[in-house]
PDB file of C-alpha atoms and ligand atoms in Angstrom:
ATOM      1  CA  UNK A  21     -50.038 -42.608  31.625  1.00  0.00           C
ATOM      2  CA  UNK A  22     -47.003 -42.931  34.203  1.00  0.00           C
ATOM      3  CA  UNK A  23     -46.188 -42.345  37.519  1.00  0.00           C
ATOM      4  CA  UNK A  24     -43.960 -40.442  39.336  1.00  0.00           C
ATOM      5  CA  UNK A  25     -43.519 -41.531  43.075  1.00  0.00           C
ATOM      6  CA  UNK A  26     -44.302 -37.932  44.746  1.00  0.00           C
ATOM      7  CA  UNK A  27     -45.417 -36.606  47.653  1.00  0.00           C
ATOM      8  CA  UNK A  28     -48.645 -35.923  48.879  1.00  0.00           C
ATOM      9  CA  UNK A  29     -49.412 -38.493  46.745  1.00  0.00           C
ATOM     10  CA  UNK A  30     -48.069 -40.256  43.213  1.00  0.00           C
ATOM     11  CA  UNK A  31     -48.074 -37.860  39.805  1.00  0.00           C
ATOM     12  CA  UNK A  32     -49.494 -39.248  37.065  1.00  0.00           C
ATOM     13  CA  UNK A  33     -47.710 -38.092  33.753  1.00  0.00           C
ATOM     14  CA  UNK A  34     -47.392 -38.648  29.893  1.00  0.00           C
ATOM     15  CA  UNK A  35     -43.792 -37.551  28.833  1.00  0.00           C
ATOM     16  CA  UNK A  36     -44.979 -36.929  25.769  1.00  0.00           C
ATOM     17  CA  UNK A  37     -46.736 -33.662  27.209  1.00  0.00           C
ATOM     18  CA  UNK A  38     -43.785 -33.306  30.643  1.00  0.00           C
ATOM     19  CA  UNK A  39     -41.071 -31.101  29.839  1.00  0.00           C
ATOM     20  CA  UNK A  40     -37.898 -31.058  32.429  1.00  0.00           C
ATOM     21  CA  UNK A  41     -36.883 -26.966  33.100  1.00  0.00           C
ATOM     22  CA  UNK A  42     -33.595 -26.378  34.620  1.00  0.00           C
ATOM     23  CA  UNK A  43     -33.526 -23.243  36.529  1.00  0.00           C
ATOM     24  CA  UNK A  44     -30.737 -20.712  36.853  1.00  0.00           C
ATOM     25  CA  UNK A  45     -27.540 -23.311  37.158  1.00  0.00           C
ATOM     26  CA  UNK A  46     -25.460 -20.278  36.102  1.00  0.00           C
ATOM     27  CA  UNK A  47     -22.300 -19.765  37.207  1.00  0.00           C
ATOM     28  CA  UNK A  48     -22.734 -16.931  38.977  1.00  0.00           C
ATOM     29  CA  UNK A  49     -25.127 -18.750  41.585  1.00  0.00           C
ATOM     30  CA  UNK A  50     -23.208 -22.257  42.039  1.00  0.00           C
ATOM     31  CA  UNK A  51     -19.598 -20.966  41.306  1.00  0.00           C
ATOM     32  CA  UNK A  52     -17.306 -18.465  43.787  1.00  0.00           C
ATOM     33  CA  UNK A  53     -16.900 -15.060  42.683  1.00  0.00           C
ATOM     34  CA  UNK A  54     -20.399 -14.443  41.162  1.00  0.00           C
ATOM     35  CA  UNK A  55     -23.996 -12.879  42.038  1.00  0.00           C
ATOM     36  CA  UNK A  56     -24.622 -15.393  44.959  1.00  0.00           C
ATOM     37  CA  UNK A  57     -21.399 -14.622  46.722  1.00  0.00           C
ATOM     38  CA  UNK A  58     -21.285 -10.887  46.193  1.00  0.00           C
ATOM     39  CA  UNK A  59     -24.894 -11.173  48.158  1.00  0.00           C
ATOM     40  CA  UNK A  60     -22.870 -12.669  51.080  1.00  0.00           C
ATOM     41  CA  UNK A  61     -23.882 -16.660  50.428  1.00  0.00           C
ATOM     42  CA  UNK A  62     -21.887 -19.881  50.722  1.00  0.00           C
ATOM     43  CA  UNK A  63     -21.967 -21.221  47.288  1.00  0.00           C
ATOM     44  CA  UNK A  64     -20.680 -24.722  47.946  1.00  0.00           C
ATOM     45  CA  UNK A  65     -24.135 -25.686  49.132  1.00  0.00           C
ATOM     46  CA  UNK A  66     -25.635 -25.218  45.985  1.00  0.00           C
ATOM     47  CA  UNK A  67     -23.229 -27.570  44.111  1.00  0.00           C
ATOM     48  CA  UNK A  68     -25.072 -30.908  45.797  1.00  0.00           C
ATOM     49  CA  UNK A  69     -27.546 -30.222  43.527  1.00  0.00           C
ATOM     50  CA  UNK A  70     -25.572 -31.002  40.368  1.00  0.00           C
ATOM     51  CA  UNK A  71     -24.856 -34.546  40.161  1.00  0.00           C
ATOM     52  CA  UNK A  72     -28.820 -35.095  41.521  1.00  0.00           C
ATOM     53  CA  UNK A  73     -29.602 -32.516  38.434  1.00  0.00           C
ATOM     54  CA  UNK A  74     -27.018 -34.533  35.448  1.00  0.00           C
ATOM     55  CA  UNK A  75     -29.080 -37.789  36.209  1.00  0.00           C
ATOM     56  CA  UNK A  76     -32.826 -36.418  35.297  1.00  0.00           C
ATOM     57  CA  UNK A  77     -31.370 -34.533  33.137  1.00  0.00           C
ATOM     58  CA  UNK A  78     -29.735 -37.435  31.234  1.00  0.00           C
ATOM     59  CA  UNK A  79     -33.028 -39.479  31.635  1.00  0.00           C
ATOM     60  CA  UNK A  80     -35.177 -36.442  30.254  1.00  0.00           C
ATOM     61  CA  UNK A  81     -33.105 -36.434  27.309  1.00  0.00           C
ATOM     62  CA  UNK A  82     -33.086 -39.983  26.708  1.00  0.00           C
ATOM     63  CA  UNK A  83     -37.321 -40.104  27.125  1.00  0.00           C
ATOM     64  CA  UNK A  84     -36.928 -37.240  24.282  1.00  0.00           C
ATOM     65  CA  UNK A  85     -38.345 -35.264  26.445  1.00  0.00           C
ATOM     66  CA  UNK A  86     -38.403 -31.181  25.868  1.00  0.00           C
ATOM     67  CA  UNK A  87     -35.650 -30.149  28.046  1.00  0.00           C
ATOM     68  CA  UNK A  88     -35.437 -25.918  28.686  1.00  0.00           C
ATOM     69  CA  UNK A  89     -32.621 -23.924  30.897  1.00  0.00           C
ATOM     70  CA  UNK A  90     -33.512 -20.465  32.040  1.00  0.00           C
ATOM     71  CA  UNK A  91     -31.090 -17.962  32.846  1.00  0.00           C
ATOM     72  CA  UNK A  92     -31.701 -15.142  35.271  1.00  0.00           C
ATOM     73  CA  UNK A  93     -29.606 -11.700  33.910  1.00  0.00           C
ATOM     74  CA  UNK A  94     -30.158  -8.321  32.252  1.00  0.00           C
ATOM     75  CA  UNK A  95     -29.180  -6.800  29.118  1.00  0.00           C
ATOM     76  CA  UNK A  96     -25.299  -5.049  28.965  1.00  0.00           C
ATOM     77  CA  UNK A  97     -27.239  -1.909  29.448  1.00  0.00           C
ATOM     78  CA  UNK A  98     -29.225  -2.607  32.265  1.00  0.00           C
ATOM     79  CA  UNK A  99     -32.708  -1.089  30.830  1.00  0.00           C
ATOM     80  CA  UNK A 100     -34.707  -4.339  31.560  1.00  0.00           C
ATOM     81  CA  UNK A 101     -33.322  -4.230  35.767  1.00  0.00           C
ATOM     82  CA  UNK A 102     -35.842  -2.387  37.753  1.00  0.00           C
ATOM     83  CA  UNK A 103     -34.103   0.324  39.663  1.00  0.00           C
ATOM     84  CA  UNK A 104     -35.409  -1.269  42.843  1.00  0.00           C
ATOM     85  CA  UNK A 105     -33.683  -4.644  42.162  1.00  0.00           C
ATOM     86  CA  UNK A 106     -30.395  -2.992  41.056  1.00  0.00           C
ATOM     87  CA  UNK A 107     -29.761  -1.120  44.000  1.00  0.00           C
ATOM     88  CA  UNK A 108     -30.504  -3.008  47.582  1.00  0.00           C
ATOM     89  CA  UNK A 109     -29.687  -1.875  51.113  1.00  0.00           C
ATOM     90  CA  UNK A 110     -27.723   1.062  48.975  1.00  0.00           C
ATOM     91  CA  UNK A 111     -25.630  -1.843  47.328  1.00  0.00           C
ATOM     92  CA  UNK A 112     -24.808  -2.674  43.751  1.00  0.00           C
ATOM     93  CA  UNK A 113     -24.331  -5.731  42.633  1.00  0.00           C
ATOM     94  CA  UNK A 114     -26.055  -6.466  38.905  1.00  0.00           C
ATOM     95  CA  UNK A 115     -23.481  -4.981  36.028  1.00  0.00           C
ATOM     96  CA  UNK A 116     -20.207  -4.376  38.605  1.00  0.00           C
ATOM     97  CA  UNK A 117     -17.818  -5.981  37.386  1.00  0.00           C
ATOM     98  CA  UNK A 118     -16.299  -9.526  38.776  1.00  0.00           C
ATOM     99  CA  UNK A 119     -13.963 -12.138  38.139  1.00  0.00           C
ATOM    100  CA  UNK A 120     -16.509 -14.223  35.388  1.00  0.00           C
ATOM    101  CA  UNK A 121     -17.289 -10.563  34.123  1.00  0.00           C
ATOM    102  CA  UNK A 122     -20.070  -7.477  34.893  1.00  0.00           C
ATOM    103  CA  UNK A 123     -22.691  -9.817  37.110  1.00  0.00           C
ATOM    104  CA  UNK A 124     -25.632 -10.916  35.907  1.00  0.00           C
ATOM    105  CA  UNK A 125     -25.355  -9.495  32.542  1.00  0.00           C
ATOM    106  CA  UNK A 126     -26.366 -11.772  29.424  1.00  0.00           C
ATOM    107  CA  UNK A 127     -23.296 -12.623  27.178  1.00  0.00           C
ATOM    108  CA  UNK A 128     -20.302 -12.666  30.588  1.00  0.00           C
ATOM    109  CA  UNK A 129     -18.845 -15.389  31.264  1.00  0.00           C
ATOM    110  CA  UNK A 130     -20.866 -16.031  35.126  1.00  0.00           C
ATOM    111  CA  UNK A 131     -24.500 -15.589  33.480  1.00  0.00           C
ATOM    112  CA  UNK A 132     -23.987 -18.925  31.910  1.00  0.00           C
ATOM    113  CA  UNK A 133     -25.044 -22.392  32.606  1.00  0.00           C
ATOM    114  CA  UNK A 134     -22.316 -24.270  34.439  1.00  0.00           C
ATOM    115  CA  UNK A 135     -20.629 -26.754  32.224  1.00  0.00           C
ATOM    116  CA  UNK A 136     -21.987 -30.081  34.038  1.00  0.00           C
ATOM    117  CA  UNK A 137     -25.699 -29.247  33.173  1.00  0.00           C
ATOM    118  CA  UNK A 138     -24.820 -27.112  29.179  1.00  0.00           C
ATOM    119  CA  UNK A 139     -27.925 -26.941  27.018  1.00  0.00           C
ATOM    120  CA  UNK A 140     -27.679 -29.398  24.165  1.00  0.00           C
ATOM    121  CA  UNK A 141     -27.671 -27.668  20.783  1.00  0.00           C
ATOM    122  CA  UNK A 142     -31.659 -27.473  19.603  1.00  0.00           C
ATOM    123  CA  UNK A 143     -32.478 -27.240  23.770  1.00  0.00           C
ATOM    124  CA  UNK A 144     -34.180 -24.038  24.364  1.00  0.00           C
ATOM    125  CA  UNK A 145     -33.028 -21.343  26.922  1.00  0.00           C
ATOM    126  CA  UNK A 146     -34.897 -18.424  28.295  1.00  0.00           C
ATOM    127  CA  UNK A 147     -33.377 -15.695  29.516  1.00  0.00           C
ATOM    128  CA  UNK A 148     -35.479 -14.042  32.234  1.00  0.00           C
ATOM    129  CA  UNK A 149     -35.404 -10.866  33.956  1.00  0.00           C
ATOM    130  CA  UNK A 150     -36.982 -11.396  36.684  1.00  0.00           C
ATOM    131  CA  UNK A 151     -36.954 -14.359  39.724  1.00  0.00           C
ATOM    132  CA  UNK A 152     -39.895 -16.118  38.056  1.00  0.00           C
ATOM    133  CA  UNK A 153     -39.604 -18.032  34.683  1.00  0.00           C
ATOM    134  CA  UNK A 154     -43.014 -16.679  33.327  1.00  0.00           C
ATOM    135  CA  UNK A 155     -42.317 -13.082  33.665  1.00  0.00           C
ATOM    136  CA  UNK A 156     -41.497 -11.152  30.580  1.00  0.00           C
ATOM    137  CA  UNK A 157     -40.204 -14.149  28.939  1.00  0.00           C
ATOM    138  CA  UNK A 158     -41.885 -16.782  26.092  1.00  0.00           C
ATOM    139  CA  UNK A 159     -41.706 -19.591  28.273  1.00  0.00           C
ATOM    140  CA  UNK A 160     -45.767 -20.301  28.215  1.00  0.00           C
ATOM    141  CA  UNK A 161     -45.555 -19.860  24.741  1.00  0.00           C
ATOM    142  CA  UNK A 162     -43.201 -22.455  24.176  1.00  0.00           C
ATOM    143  CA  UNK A 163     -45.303 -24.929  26.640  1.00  0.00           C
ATOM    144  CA  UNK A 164     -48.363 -24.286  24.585  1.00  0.00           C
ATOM    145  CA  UNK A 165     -46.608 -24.376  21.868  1.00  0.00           C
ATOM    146  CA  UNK A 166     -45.236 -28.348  22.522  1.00  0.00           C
ATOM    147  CA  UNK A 167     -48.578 -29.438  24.268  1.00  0.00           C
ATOM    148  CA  UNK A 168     -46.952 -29.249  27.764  1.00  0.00           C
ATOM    149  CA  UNK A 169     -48.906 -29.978  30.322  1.00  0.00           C
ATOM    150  CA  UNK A 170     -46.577 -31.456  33.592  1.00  0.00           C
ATOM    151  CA  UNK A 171     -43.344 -29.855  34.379  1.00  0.00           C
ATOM    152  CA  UNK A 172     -40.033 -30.778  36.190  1.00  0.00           C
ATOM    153  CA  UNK A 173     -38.680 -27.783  37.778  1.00  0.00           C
ATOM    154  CA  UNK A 174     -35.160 -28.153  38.851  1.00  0.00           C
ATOM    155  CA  UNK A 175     -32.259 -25.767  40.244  1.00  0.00           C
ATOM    156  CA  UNK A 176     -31.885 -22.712  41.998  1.00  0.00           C
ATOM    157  CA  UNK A 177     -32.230 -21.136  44.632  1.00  0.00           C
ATOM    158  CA  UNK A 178     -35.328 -23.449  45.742  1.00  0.00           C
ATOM    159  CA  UNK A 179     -36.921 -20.307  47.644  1.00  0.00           C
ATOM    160  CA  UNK A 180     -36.903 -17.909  45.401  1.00  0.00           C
ATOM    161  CA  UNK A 181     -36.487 -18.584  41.261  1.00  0.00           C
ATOM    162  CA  UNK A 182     -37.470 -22.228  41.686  1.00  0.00           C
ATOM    163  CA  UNK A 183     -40.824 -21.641  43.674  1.00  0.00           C
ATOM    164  CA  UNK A 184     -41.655 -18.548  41.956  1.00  0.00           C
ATOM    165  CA  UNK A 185     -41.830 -20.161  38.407  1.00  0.00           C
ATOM    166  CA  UNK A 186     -43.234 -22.774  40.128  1.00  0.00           C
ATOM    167  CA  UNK A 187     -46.582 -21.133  41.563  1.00  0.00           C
ATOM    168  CA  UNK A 188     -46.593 -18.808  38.384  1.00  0.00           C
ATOM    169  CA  UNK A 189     -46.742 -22.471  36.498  1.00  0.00           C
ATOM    170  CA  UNK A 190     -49.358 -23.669  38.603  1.00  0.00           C
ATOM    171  CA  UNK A 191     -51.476 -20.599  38.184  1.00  0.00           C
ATOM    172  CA  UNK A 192     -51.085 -21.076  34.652  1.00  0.00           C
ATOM    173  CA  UNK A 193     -52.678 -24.505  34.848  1.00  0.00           C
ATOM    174  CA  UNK A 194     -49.037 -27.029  34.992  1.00  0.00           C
ATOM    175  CA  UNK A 195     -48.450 -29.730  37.009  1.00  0.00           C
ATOM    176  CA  UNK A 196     -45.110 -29.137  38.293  1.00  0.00           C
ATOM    177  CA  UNK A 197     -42.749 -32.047  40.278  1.00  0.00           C
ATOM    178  CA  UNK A 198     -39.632 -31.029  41.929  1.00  0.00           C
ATOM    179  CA  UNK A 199     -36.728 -33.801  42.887  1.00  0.00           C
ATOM    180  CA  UNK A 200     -36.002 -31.873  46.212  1.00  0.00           C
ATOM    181  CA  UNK A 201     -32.237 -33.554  45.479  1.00  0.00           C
ATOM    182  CA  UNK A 202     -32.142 -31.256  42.175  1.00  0.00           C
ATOM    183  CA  UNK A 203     -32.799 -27.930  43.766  1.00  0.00           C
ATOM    184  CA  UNK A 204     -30.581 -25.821  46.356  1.00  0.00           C
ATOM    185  CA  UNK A 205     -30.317 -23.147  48.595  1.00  0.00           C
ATOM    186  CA  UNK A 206     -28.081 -20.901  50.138  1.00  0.00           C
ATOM    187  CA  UNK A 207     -30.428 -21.415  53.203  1.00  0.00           C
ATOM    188  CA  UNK A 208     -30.890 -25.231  54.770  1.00  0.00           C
ATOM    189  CA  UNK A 209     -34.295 -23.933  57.050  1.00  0.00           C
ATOM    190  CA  UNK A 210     -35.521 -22.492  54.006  1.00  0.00           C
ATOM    191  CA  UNK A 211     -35.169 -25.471  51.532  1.00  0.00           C
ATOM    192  CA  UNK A 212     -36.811 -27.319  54.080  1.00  0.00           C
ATOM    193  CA  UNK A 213     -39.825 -24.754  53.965  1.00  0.00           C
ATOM    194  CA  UNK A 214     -40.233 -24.179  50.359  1.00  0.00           C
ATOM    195  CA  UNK A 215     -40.370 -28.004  49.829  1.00  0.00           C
ATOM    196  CA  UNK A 216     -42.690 -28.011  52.499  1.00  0.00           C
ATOM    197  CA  UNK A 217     -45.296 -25.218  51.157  1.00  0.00           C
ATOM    198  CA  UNK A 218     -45.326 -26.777  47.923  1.00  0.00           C
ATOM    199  CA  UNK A 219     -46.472 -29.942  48.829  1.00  0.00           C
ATOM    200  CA  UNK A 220     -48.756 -28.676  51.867  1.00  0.00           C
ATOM    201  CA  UNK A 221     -52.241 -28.889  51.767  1.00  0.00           C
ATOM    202  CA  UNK A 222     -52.416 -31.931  48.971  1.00  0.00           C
ATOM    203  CA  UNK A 223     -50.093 -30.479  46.730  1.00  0.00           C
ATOM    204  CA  UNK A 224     -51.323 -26.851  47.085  1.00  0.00           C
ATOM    205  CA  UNK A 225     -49.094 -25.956  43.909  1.00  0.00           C
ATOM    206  CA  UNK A 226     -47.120 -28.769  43.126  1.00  0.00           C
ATOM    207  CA  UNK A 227     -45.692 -32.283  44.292  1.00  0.00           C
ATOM    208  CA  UNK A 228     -42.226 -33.129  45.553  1.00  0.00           C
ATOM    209  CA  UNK A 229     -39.990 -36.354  44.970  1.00  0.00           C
ATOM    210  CA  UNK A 230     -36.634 -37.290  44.201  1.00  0.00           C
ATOM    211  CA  UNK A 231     -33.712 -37.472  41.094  1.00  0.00           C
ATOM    212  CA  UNK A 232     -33.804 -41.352  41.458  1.00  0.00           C
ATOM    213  CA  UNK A 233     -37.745 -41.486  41.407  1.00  0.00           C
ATOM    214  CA  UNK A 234     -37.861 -39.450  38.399  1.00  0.00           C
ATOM    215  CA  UNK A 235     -35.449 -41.108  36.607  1.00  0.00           C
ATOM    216  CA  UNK A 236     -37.813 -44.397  37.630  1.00  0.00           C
ATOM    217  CA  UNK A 237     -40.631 -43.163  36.472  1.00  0.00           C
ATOM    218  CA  UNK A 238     -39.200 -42.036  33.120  1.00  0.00           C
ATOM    219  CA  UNK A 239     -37.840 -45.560  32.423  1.00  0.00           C
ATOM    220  CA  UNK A 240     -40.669 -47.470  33.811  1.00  0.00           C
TER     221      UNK A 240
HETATM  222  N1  TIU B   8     -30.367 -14.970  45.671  1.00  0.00           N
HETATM  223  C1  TIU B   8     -31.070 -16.064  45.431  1.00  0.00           C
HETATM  224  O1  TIU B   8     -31.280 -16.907  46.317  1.00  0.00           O
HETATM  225  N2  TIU B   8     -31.557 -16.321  44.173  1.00  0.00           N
HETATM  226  C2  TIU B   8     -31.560 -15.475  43.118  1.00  0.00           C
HETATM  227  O2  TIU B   8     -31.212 -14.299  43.199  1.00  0.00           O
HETATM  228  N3  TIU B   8     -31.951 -15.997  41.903  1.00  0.00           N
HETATM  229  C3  TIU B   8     -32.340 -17.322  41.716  1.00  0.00           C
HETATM  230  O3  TIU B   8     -32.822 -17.973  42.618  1.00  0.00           O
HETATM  231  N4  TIU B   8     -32.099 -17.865  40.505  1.00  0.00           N
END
């Protein structure tokens, strides 16, 4: 076994059984003109995530580590978006149509992964419907399915996709580590508090570190 410096305390890990998950670093959260923007958000302070994100990501792949992406978005015709999280405050944002194409919507140009952080061929990507990475997708499945037992959960927004997959993780019995450098919000009190409550209480649901501890303990 490893270690990754964390905090409450250190993580022990095998990589053979720690896959890295990149959350979400789609275009239309981390680039103008998308989803995060229409909602009224500054999307520039998502981007300090990416560089932070390119180094454990690098280092994951070079441990031969199983590396997956998610992507939050809906089908062209909309039947997997609950009615309730189409329409907010009498708004419309998922399937209007934007500069990078109708938002959210699987196959336009904003649902995909920025170019910095692209799946490698073979790398598997789960498209999700809802904030969490669990729900109504084959995520566990895959886990099981490569003996995974710790995860790295990186990328966005840290309040809501990132902590929701990782508490839904957590219930489901992994060990989840996030490099507070690698995740971002829209919101600088409330990336402060989700790092906080994940941590709280030694490591209620999970443990927090850093991109260059991670990258440490992978090499070590
Ligand atoms: N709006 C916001 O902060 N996040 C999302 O809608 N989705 C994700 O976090 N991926």
């Amino acid at each position: 076994m490893k270690n990754f410096n964390a905090q409450p305390f250190a993580l022990p890990f095998d990589p053979r059984t720690t896959a890295l998950v990149m959350i979400d670093m789609q275009r239309d959260f981390i680039e103008p003109r998308g989803f995060g923007e229409a909602l009224g958000n500054d999307v520039s302070l998502l981007r300090t995530a990416i560089v932070p994100c390119e180094k454990v990501l690098s280092a994951a792949r070079a441990a031969g580590m199983l590396v997956i992406h998610t992507r939050e978005g809906h089908r062209a015709d909309l039947a997997d978006c609950p009615p309730a999280k189409l329409t907010r405050g009498g708004k419309t944002f998922i399937g209007t149509d934007g500069p990078m194409g109708r938002i959210l919507v699987r196959g336009e140009p904003g649902h995909d992964i920025i170019p910095e952080l692209y799946p490698l061929p073979g790398e598997p990507v789960v498209d999700k419907p809802g904030k969490g990475a669990f729900y109504q997708t084959d995520l566990h499945l895959i886990l099981q399915n490569h003996n995974i037992k710790t995860l790295i959960v990186c990328g966005v927004t840290t309040e809501v996709c990132v902590t929701t997959t990782v508490r839904e993780a957590n219930d489901r019995g992994y060990e989840c580590i996030v490099p507070q450098d690698c995740v971002g919000s829209y919101f600088p009190a409330f990336q402060k508090a989700a790092l906080e409550m994940i941590k709280a209480q030694g490591a209620i649901f999970g443990w927090v570190s850093d991109s260059a501890s991670i990258v440490e303990g992978l090499r070590a």
